[in-house]
């Protein structure tokens, strides 16, 4: 099915439009086909082209490469998370497995930007897990314990200090972690597209409609052509389920976000001229909010079960009202009409917050399902699934595969009923933080 996106994402609109977009319009044969050109698919293509410089690699995307969630996110490259979806991190051993993967994800991105000299507004600013509720101190203290045991540098921050750092009186308590990077996701993913090597053929606006396995080939059908491939990697993340991949183990969630215009000097002074910062919520459904390097404010405060293929302007506008309120609550001194752009994006979730990294059948591979941490983990998983699909081994694969796999999900309509009920419950718990 066609993916129809809004054109409101500031991260995308900051960049010059790409030329030379190729649509698949003939029948082709290839050694490799990668479906989905976000962080995962682009990284898989990059790695495969390094391993097999003489083989033909085709990369397809239903929309413009990189313009799905990979550009539409909040730009936190995380080393730690407090809430991974709705699951808190109770068990130390599991939490460590997760952060080991985050660390490898950060290293994968660092390697990429060093090798290709990428400017993506990289800022090792750390991040805040903040709440307006004093009673969330308990959650932060427990989290602090976990972080201490694993050696993550962090500290609890008081209201006064927070006000100085963030320019808002809204938050009463926070835990700051030194690790974690803020970046411009649009610039990062664009660099991954621009640096694809010559043996990768990219076809965009070319959704895979159907696929089947026939003897030693996989046959993939598009609107105006067919690709017969020896090996395939599915990297469609929130759209895995719609292609029938691991469909009882992951589900899409739609998020919406808005970004203000650049604050004027006067507005910026009125909030105390804070340096770039990023806040993540203490409660799962609270707002992610960020001050960018160029003095814009980003807010993401919705997460819901919605049609992943399209959100109409009317539906998006309804969510923007929540984002206006979210900004106003935190920065009452700023004007009402300050939001410049709004957009939706799709993430993939599993029941137990584990990611998908698998050979599902001979010659068929899949990587995805990162919830809100796919910048680093998607890049890592893309590279490593390419290594796995090439029958090679790596230490990273061992670390990735140590984590438990996603657990089984009930069929519809029970699944959507369960997710919606959970989201409503979490939304009520976090209502002051939206
Ligand atoms: C609002 C928002 C905020 C987020 N914040 C953060 C954050 O701060 N930090 C972080 O790490 N992560 C964040 N995420 C999550 C992160 O963006 C994703 O985990 C990451 O982009 C996943 O990359 P991907 O390449 O696997 O998937 P995607 O970027 O979703 O790419 C998948 C691609 O597959 C394509 N596709 C789908 N179906 C087909 C088909 N049938 N045929 C061909 N192509 C197809 C899509 O068009 C898409 O381009 C956020 C996401 C959203 C939406």
Short mmCIF file of C-alpha atoms and ligand atoms in Angstrom, two decimals:
data_model
loop_
_atom_site.label_atom_id
_atom_site.label_comp_id
_atom_site.label_asym_id
_atom_site.label_seq_id
_atom_site.Cartn_x
_atom_site.Cartn_y
_atom_site.Cartn_z
CA UNK A 1 0.00 0.00 0.00
CA UNK A 2 1.10 3.53 -0.72
CA UNK A 3 2.64 5.53 2.13
CA UNK A 4 1.29 9.09 2.00
CA UNK A 5 3.18 11.50 4.19
CA UNK A 6 2.47 15.05 5.25
CA UNK A 7 5.12 17.48 4.04
CA UNK A 8 5.44 19.30 7.32
CA UNK A 9 8.59 17.86 8.84
CA UNK A 10 11.07 20.63 9.64
CA UNK A 11 14.03 18.27 9.65
CA UNK A 12 13.26 17.38 6.01
CA UNK A 13 12.34 20.92 5.00
CA UNK A 14 15.68 22.20 6.34
CA UNK A 15 17.41 20.30 3.51
CA UNK A 16 17.62 20.94 -0.23
CA UNK A 17 15.23 18.65 -2.13
CA UNK A 18 16.94 15.71 -3.78
CA UNK A 19 17.02 15.38 -7.56
CA UNK A 20 17.30 12.25 -9.70
CA UNK A 21 14.64 10.19 -7.97
CA UNK A 22 14.32 6.84 -9.74
CA UNK A 23 11.10 4.81 -9.68
CA UNK A 24 11.21 1.10 -10.42
CA UNK A 25 9.68 0.66 -13.87
CA UNK A 26 11.06 -2.60 -15.30
CA UNK A 27 11.76 -6.20 -14.35
CA UNK A 28 15.11 -6.80 -12.71
CA UNK A 29 17.29 -9.54 -11.25
CA UNK A 30 19.67 -8.98 -8.36
CA UNK A 31 21.80 -10.71 -5.76
CA UNK A 32 20.35 -8.58 -3.00
CA UNK A 33 17.17 -6.63 -2.36
CA UNK A 34 16.71 -4.40 0.66
CA UNK A 35 13.19 -3.14 1.31
CA UNK A 36 13.00 0.14 3.24
CA UNK A 37 15.52 2.98 3.01
CA UNK A 38 15.61 4.42 6.52
CA UNK A 39 18.54 4.09 8.94
CA UNK A 40 18.23 0.29 8.86
CA UNK A 41 17.97 -0.26 5.10
CA UNK A 42 20.56 2.38 4.21
CA UNK A 43 23.04 0.94 6.70
CA UNK A 44 22.41 -2.57 5.41
CA UNK A 45 23.04 -1.35 1.85
CA UNK A 46 26.23 0.45 2.88
CA UNK A 47 27.60 -2.60 4.66
CA UNK A 48 26.66 -5.04 1.88
CA UNK A 49 28.29 -2.83 -0.73
CA UNK A 50 31.50 -2.90 1.33
CA UNK A 51 31.41 -6.69 1.68
CA UNK A 52 30.41 -7.34 -1.95
CA UNK A 53 31.65 -4.43 -4.06
CA UNK A 54 30.97 -6.40 -7.25
CA UNK A 55 27.46 -7.62 -6.53
CA UNK A 56 24.24 -5.93 -7.50
CA UNK A 57 22.33 -4.52 -4.55
CA UNK A 58 18.89 -2.96 -4.99
CA UNK A 59 17.35 -0.76 -2.30
CA UNK A 60 13.67 0.22 -2.60
CA UNK A 61 11.43 2.52 -0.63
CA UNK A 62 7.71 3.20 -0.77
CA UNK A 63 8.36 6.94 -0.36
CA UNK A 64 11.46 9.12 -0.67
CA UNK A 65 14.46 7.47 0.98
CA UNK A 66 15.00 8.53 4.56
CA UNK A 67 11.75 10.49 4.72
CA UNK A 68 9.90 8.04 6.93
CA UNK A 69 10.53 7.88 10.68
CA UNK A 70 14.28 8.22 10.09
CA UNK A 71 13.81 11.94 9.37
CA UNK A 72 10.67 12.39 11.43
CA UNK A 73 12.04 11.68 14.88
CA UNK A 74 13.25 13.80 17.78
CA UNK A 75 16.96 13.31 17.16
CA UNK A 76 18.05 11.71 20.45
CA UNK A 77 20.85 9.22 20.03
CA UNK A 78 20.36 7.46 23.33
CA UNK A 79 22.73 5.59 25.61
CA UNK A 80 20.01 4.89 28.21
CA UNK A 81 16.21 4.99 28.29
CA UNK A 82 13.90 5.13 31.26
CA UNK A 83 10.78 4.07 29.41
CA UNK A 84 11.00 1.90 26.41
CA UNK A 85 7.42 2.24 25.31
CA UNK A 86 5.40 1.21 28.31
CA UNK A 87 7.93 -1.02 29.96
CA UNK A 88 10.04 0.16 32.85
CA UNK A 89 13.46 -1.29 33.29
CA UNK A 90 13.23 -3.52 36.29
CA UNK A 91 15.80 -6.17 35.77
CA UNK A 92 19.38 -5.08 35.78
CA UNK A 93 20.62 -7.87 33.57
CA UNK A 94 18.07 -7.14 30.87
CA UNK A 95 18.69 -3.45 31.14
CA UNK A 96 22.39 -3.99 30.62
CA UNK A 97 21.74 -6.05 27.49
CA UNK A 98 19.69 -3.18 26.16
CA UNK A 99 22.25 -0.49 26.93
CA UNK A 100 25.04 -2.64 25.44
CA UNK A 101 23.09 -2.43 22.19
CA UNK A 102 22.61 1.34 22.56
CA UNK A 103 26.34 1.73 23.05
CA UNK A 104 27.08 -0.23 19.88
CA UNK A 105 24.51 1.93 18.08
CA UNK A 106 26.30 5.11 19.15
CA UNK A 107 29.61 3.66 18.01
CA UNK A 108 28.11 2.70 14.63
CA UNK A 109 26.92 6.27 14.06
CA UNK A 110 30.22 7.73 15.25
CA UNK A 111 32.10 5.52 12.78
CA UNK A 112 29.80 6.57 9.97
CA UNK A 113 30.05 10.30 10.58
CA UNK A 114 33.81 10.10 11.02
CA UNK A 115 34.36 8.07 7.86
CA UNK A 116 32.17 10.30 5.70
CA UNK A 117 32.81 13.60 7.54
CA UNK A 118 29.12 14.17 8.19
CA UNK A 119 27.77 17.35 9.75
CA UNK A 120 24.53 16.45 11.56
CA UNK A 121 24.58 19.06 14.37
CA UNK A 122 26.12 16.49 16.71
CA UNK A 123 25.96 17.65 20.32
CA UNK A 124 27.11 15.49 23.23
CA UNK A 125 24.84 17.46 25.51
CA UNK A 126 23.48 14.54 27.52
CA UNK A 127 19.75 14.49 28.29
CA UNK A 128 17.22 15.06 31.05
CA UNK A 129 14.50 12.71 32.25
CA UNK A 130 12.20 15.32 33.76
CA UNK A 131 8.84 15.53 35.48
CA UNK A 132 6.60 18.21 36.94
CA UNK A 133 5.55 15.78 39.66
CA UNK A 134 7.62 15.63 42.85
CA UNK A 135 6.30 12.15 43.46
CA UNK A 136 8.20 10.92 40.39
CA UNK A 137 11.35 11.37 42.47
CA UNK A 138 10.98 7.75 43.55
CA UNK A 139 11.06 6.56 39.92
CA UNK A 140 14.14 8.67 39.26
CA UNK A 141 15.90 7.42 42.39
CA UNK A 142 15.33 3.83 41.31
CA UNK A 143 16.57 4.67 37.85
CA UNK A 144 19.58 6.39 39.38
CA UNK A 145 20.36 3.15 41.25
CA UNK A 146 20.30 1.17 38.03
CA UNK A 147 22.50 3.71 36.26
CA UNK A 148 24.99 3.75 39.15
CA UNK A 149 25.30 -0.03 39.11
CA UNK A 150 26.07 0.06 35.41
CA UNK A 151 28.45 3.00 35.65
CA UNK A 152 26.44 5.64 33.73
CA UNK A 153 27.37 9.14 34.83
CA UNK A 154 24.29 11.03 35.97
CA UNK A 155 22.84 13.25 38.67
CA UNK A 156 19.50 14.34 40.07
CA UNK A 157 18.68 17.97 39.44
CA UNK A 158 16.61 20.40 41.46
CA UNK A 159 13.87 22.69 40.18
CA UNK A 160 15.99 25.87 40.33
CA UNK A 161 18.85 24.38 38.44
CA UNK A 162 16.45 22.95 35.88
CA UNK A 163 14.86 26.31 35.29
CA UNK A 164 18.27 27.77 34.49
CA UNK A 165 19.22 24.95 32.17
CA UNK A 166 15.91 24.60 30.33
CA UNK A 167 14.33 28.05 30.55
CA UNK A 168 11.04 26.70 31.94
CA UNK A 169 9.60 26.45 35.44
CA UNK A 170 7.40 23.54 34.40
CA UNK A 171 9.65 20.75 35.66
CA UNK A 172 10.21 20.10 39.34
CA UNK A 173 12.57 17.17 39.25
CA UNK A 174 14.93 15.56 36.76
CA UNK A 175 17.72 13.12 36.32
CA UNK A 176 20.44 14.23 33.96
CA UNK A 177 22.57 11.67 32.13
CA UNK A 178 25.87 12.79 30.71
CA UNK A 179 25.66 10.28 27.89
CA UNK A 180 23.36 10.73 24.94
CA UNK A 181 23.70 12.90 21.88
CA UNK A 182 21.35 15.35 20.21
CA UNK A 183 21.51 15.55 16.44
CA UNK A 184 19.67 16.59 13.28
CA UNK A 185 18.14 13.29 12.05
CA UNK A 186 17.36 14.67 8.59
CA UNK A 187 20.99 15.60 7.98
CA UNK A 188 22.21 12.24 9.25
CA UNK A 189 19.94 10.11 7.11
CA UNK A 190 20.53 12.34 4.07
CA UNK A 191 24.27 11.70 4.44
CA UNK A 192 23.55 7.95 4.39
CA UNK A 193 21.69 8.38 1.10
CA UNK A 194 24.33 10.65 -0.46
CA UNK A 195 27.16 8.25 0.36
CA UNK A 196 25.59 5.06 -1.06
CA UNK A 197 28.13 3.40 -3.26
CA UNK A 198 27.75 2.85 -7.00
CA UNK A 199 26.77 -0.79 -6.76
CA UNK A 200 23.63 0.14 -4.81
CA UNK A 201 20.68 1.01 -7.03
CA UNK A 202 18.05 3.03 -5.21
CA UNK A 203 14.40 3.07 -6.33
CA UNK A 204 12.03 5.40 -4.51
CA UNK A 205 8.26 5.92 -4.52
CA UNK A 206 8.24 2.20 -5.32
CA UNK A 207 6.32 0.26 -2.68
CA UNK A 208 6.76 -3.48 -2.53
CA UNK A 209 3.23 -4.81 -2.98
CA UNK A 210 3.67 -8.55 -2.64
CA UNK A 211 6.43 -11.10 -2.45
CA UNK A 212 6.81 -14.85 -2.60
CA UNK A 213 9.56 -17.43 -2.49
CA UNK A 214 10.01 -19.63 -5.52
CA UNK A 215 12.78 -22.25 -5.40
CA UNK A 216 16.01 -20.36 -4.72
CA UNK A 217 14.63 -16.91 -5.66
CA UNK A 218 12.39 -14.40 -3.96
CA UNK A 219 10.01 -12.67 -6.35
CA UNK A 220 8.92 -9.17 -5.43
CA UNK A 221 6.07 -7.34 -7.13
CA UNK A 222 5.89 -3.58 -7.57
CA UNK A 223 3.37 -1.44 -9.47
CA UNK A 224 5.52 -1.23 -12.61
CA UNK A 225 7.99 -4.06 -12.31
CA UNK A 226 9.25 -7.16 -10.59
CA UNK A 227 12.53 -7.89 -8.84
CA UNK A 228 13.85 -11.44 -8.62
CA UNK A 229 16.45 -11.60 -5.91
CA UNK A 230 18.60 -14.26 -4.26
CA UNK A 231 18.53 -12.67 -0.83
CA UNK A 232 16.24 -10.10 0.74
CA UNK A 233 16.45 -7.90 3.84
CA UNK A 234 13.24 -6.40 5.18
CA UNK A 235 13.95 -3.03 6.81
CA UNK A 236 10.49 -1.51 6.82
CA UNK A 237 10.19 -1.16 10.61
CA UNK A 238 6.64 0.11 11.36
CA UNK A 239 5.50 -1.49 8.10
CA UNK A 240 6.85 -4.99 8.73
CA UNK A 241 3.45 -6.25 9.77
CA UNK A 242 1.79 -4.95 6.59
CA UNK A 243 4.18 -7.08 4.54
CA UNK A 244 3.36 -10.11 6.66
CA UNK A 245 6.77 -10.12 8.39
CA UNK A 246 6.82 -11.25 12.03
CA UNK A 247 3.24 -10.09 12.14
CA UNK A 248 2.46 -11.61 15.52
CA UNK A 249 5.48 -10.01 17.12
CA UNK A 250 5.39 -6.30 16.25
CA UNK A 251 2.85 -3.54 15.73
CA UNK A 252 3.01 0.03 14.43
CA UNK A 253 2.43 3.07 16.60
CA UNK A 254 1.90 6.54 15.16
CA UNK A 255 3.60 9.51 16.80
CA UNK A 256 3.13 13.20 16.00
CA UNK A 257 5.48 16.08 16.64
CA UNK A 258 5.68 19.82 16.04
CA UNK A 259 8.52 22.30 15.80
CA UNK A 260 8.41 26.05 16.37
CA UNK A 261 10.07 28.60 14.19
CA UNK A 262 13.42 29.92 15.43
CA UNK A 263 12.84 32.06 18.51
CA UNK A 264 13.54 35.75 18.09
CA UNK A 265 16.31 37.19 20.24
CA UNK A 266 13.68 38.75 22.44
CA UNK A 267 11.81 35.46 22.89
CA UNK A 268 15.04 33.60 23.49
CA UNK A 269 16.10 36.15 26.11
CA UNK A 270 12.70 35.83 27.78
CA UNK A 271 13.39 32.17 28.54
CA UNK A 272 16.90 32.82 29.81
CA UNK A 273 18.97 31.95 26.70
CA UNK A 274 19.38 28.23 27.46
CA UNK A 275 21.90 26.14 25.53
CA UNK A 276 20.62 23.26 23.39
CA UNK A 277 18.90 20.61 25.55
CA UNK A 278 16.69 17.51 25.34
CA UNK A 279 14.08 16.31 27.83
CA UNK A 280 12.56 12.84 27.85
CA UNK A 281 9.48 12.11 29.97
CA UNK A 282 9.58 10.14 33.21
CA UNK A 283 6.13 8.68 32.47
CA UNK A 284 5.81 6.73 29.23
CA UNK A 285 3.17 8.90 27.56
CA UNK A 286 4.66 12.25 28.60
CA UNK A 287 6.17 14.72 26.14
CA UNK A 288 9.60 14.61 24.58
CA UNK A 289 10.70 18.21 24.25
CA UNK A 290 13.86 19.67 22.87
CA UNK A 291 15.54 23.02 22.32
CA UNK A 292 17.54 22.79 19.11
CA UNK A 293 20.91 24.28 18.34
CA UNK A 294 19.23 27.00 16.26
CA UNK A 295 16.71 27.94 18.99
CA UNK A 296 13.65 26.04 17.82
CA UNK A 297 11.50 24.02 20.20
CA UNK A 298 10.40 20.52 19.22
CA UNK A 299 7.62 18.69 21.01
CA UNK A 300 6.35 15.13 20.58
CA UNK A 301 3.46 14.32 22.87
CA UNK A 302 1.21 11.78 21.16
CA UNK A 303 1.55 8.03 20.57
CA UNK A 304 -1.40 6.02 19.32
CA UNK A 305 -2.78 3.20 17.23
CA UNK A 306 -3.62 4.85 13.89
CA UNK A 307 -3.50 4.04 10.17
CA UNK A 308 0.28 3.96 9.52
CA UNK A 309 -0.10 4.71 5.80
CA UNK A 310 -1.68 8.12 6.06
CA UNK A 311 -2.73 10.83 8.48
CA UNK A 312 -4.98 13.52 6.97
CA UNK A 313 -4.31 17.20 7.53
CA UNK A 314 -7.45 17.38 9.65
CA UNK A 315 -6.28 14.56 11.91
CA UNK A 316 -2.80 16.06 12.20
CA UNK A 317 -4.27 19.47 13.09
CA UNK A 318 -6.16 17.87 15.99
CA UNK A 319 -2.88 16.62 17.42
CA UNK A 320 -1.18 19.98 16.89
CA UNK A 321 -3.60 21.48 19.41
CA UNK A 322 -2.04 19.19 22.04
CA UNK A 323 1.41 20.33 20.99
CA UNK A 324 0.44 23.99 21.23
CA UNK A 325 -0.85 23.37 24.74
CA UNK A 326 2.32 21.43 25.62
CA UNK A 327 4.53 24.35 24.55
CA UNK A 328 2.31 26.94 26.21
CA UNK A 329 2.40 25.04 29.53
CA UNK A 330 6.16 25.11 29.51
CA UNK A 331 6.77 28.50 27.92
CA UNK A 332 3.74 30.71 28.68
CA UNK A 333 5.70 33.82 27.68
CA UNK A 334 6.04 32.69 24.05
CA UNK A 335 3.41 33.65 21.43
CA UNK A 336 0.54 31.23 20.64
CA UNK A 337 1.21 30.92 16.92
CA UNK A 338 4.82 29.87 17.18
CA UNK A 339 4.56 26.33 15.72
CA UNK A 340 5.98 26.27 12.22
CA UNK A 341 5.59 22.64 11.22
CA UNK A 342 3.97 19.41 12.36
CA UNK A 343 4.28 15.84 11.20
CA UNK A 344 3.51 12.23 11.97
CA UNK A 345 5.81 9.22 11.90
CA UNK A 346 5.58 5.49 12.48
CA UNK A 347 7.54 3.41 14.96
CA UNK A 348 7.43 -0.31 15.54
CA UNK A 349 6.84 -1.86 18.94
CA UNK A 350 6.92 -5.32 20.42
CA UNK A 351 5.21 -6.56 23.54
CA UNK A 352 8.38 -6.91 25.61
CA UNK A 353 10.25 -3.97 23.97
CA UNK A 354 12.74 -6.31 22.32
CA UNK A 355 13.95 -5.67 18.80
CA UNK A 356 13.74 -7.94 15.76
CA UNK A 357 17.00 -9.20 14.25
CA UNK A 358 16.54 -12.48 12.45
CA UNK A 359 16.89 -14.81 9.55
CA UNK A 360 13.25 -15.79 9.16
CA UNK A 361 13.79 -18.32 6.35
CA UNK A 362 16.79 -19.23 4.22
CA UNK A 363 17.85 -16.04 2.36
CA UNK A 364 15.22 -13.88 4.09
CA UNK A 365 16.33 -11.49 6.82
CA UNK A 366 14.69 -8.81 8.91
CA UNK A 367 15.81 -6.08 11.29
CA UNK A 368 13.59 -3.56 13.03
CA UNK A 369 11.26 -2.72 15.90
CA UNK A 370 13.23 -0.19 17.93
CA UNK A 371 10.44 1.89 19.43
CA UNK A 372 11.97 5.32 20.14
CA UNK A 373 15.64 4.41 19.79
CA UNK A 374 16.11 3.53 16.13
CA UNK A 375 18.68 6.15 15.17
CA UNK A 376 21.58 4.26 16.71
CA UNK A 377 20.03 0.81 16.98
CA UNK A 378 18.63 0.94 13.42
CA UNK A 379 22.03 1.90 12.04
CA UNK A 380 23.69 -0.88 14.03
CA UNK A 381 21.06 -3.50 13.13
CA UNK A 382 21.20 -2.54 9.45
CA UNK A 383 24.95 -3.06 9.33
CA UNK A 384 24.84 -6.25 11.35
CA UNK A 385 21.92 -7.88 9.50
CA UNK A 386 23.95 -7.36 6.32
CA UNK A 387 26.86 -9.18 7.97
CA UNK A 388 24.58 -11.98 9.15
CA UNK A 389 22.99 -12.29 5.70
CA UNK A 390 26.49 -12.61 4.24
CA UNK A 391 27.12 -15.59 6.52
CA UNK A 392 29.77 -13.64 8.40
CA UNK A 393 30.09 -13.29 12.16
CA UNK A 394 30.75 -10.36 14.47
CA UNK A 395 30.93 -9.61 18.16
CA UNK A 396 28.09 -7.16 17.68
CA UNK A 397 25.81 -9.93 16.41
CA UNK A 398 26.55 -11.96 19.53
CA UNK A 399 25.63 -9.00 21.73
CA UNK A 400 22.45 -8.30 19.74
CA UNK A 401 21.37 -11.92 19.86
CA UNK A 402 21.88 -12.17 23.63
CA UNK A 403 18.72 -10.09 24.09
CA UNK A 404 15.46 -11.96 24.30
CA UNK A 405 13.33 -11.97 21.18
CA UNK A 406 9.96 -10.23 20.94
CA UNK A 407 7.17 -12.19 22.54
CA UNK A 408 4.00 -13.33 20.81
CA UNK A 409 1.08 -10.91 20.41
CA UNK A 410 -2.59 -11.88 20.43
CA UNK A 411 -4.48 -11.60 17.12
CA UNK A 412 -6.86 -8.77 16.19
CA UNK A 413 -9.21 -7.46 17.48
CA UNK A 414 -7.73 -8.39 20.89
CA UNK A 415 -4.37 -6.82 20.05
CA UNK A 416 -5.67 -3.35 19.22
CA UNK A 417 -8.06 -3.48 22.17
CA UNK A 418 -5.16 -4.34 24.48
CA UNK A 419 -2.83 -1.66 23.10
CA UNK A 420 -5.50 1.04 23.12
CA UNK A 421 -6.50 0.25 26.69
CA UNK A 422 -2.87 0.38 27.78
CA UNK A 423 -2.28 3.66 25.97
CA UNK A 424 -5.34 5.23 27.59
CA UNK A 425 -4.16 4.09 31.01
CA UNK A 426 -0.65 5.49 30.44
CA UNK A 427 -2.08 8.71 29.01
CA UNK A 428 -4.15 9.26 32.15
CA UNK A 429 -1.12 8.59 34.34
CA UNK A 430 0.94 11.07 32.36
CA UNK A 431 -1.75 13.70 31.75
CA UNK A 432 0.11 16.50 33.53
CA UNK A 433 3.27 15.70 31.51
CA UNK A 434 1.75 15.97 28.02
C1 LIG B 1 8.04 11.34 16.18
C2 LIG B 1 9.14 10.33 16.36
C3 LIG B 1 10.13 10.56 17.30
C4 LIG B 1 11.18 9.64 17.45
N1 LIG B 1 12.23 9.97 18.26
C5 LIG B 1 13.34 9.20 18.24
C6 LIG B 1 14.53 9.63 18.90
O1 LIG B 1 14.59 10.72 19.45
N2 LIG B 1 15.59 8.80 18.89
C7 LIG B 1 15.58 7.60 18.22
O2 LIG B 1 16.59 6.89 18.24
N3 LIG B 1 14.48 7.18 17.56
C8 LIG B 1 13.37 7.95 17.54
N4 LIG B 1 12.27 7.56 16.83
C9 LIG B 1 12.27 6.24 16.18
C10 LIG B 1 13.16 6.22 14.94
O3 LIG B 1 12.81 7.26 14.07
C11 LIG B 1 12.97 4.88 14.23
O4 LIG B 1 13.22 3.83 15.14
C12 LIG B 1 13.95 4.74 13.07
O5 LIG B 1 13.71 5.74 12.12
C13 LIG B 1 13.79 3.37 12.43
O6 LIG B 1 14.54 3.34 11.23
P1 LIG B 1 14.16 2.29 10.12
O7 LIG B 1 15.05 2.50 8.98
O8 LIG B 1 14.15 0.93 10.72
O9 LIG B 1 12.65 2.60 9.76
P2 LIG B 1 12.01 3.80 8.93
O10 LIG B 1 12.77 5.05 9.04
O11 LIG B 1 10.57 3.80 9.31
O12 LIG B 1 12.19 3.29 7.45
C14 LIG B 1 11.41 2.26 6.94
C15 LIG B 1 11.17 2.57 5.48
O13 LIG B 1 10.45 1.48 4.89
C16 LIG B 1 9.65 2.00 3.88
N5 LIG B 1 8.59 1.05 3.53
C17 LIG B 1 7.52 0.69 4.25
N6 LIG B 1 6.77 -0.19 3.58
C18 LIG B 1 7.37 -0.40 2.40
C19 LIG B 1 7.08 -1.19 1.26
N7 LIG B 1 5.98 -1.96 1.21
N8 LIG B 1 7.92 -1.15 0.20
C20 LIG B 1 9.05 -0.36 0.23
N9 LIG B 1 9.37 0.40 1.29
C21 LIG B 1 8.55 0.38 2.35
C22 LIG B 1 9.11 3.29 4.47
O14 LIG B 1 8.68 4.17 3.46
C23 LIG B 1 10.31 3.81 5.25
O15 LIG B 1 11.04 4.78 4.56
C24 LIG B 1 11.19 8.43 16.69
C25 LIG B 1 10.18 8.20 15.76
C26 LIG B 1 9.17 9.13 15.58
C27 LIG B 1 8.10 8.85 14.55
#
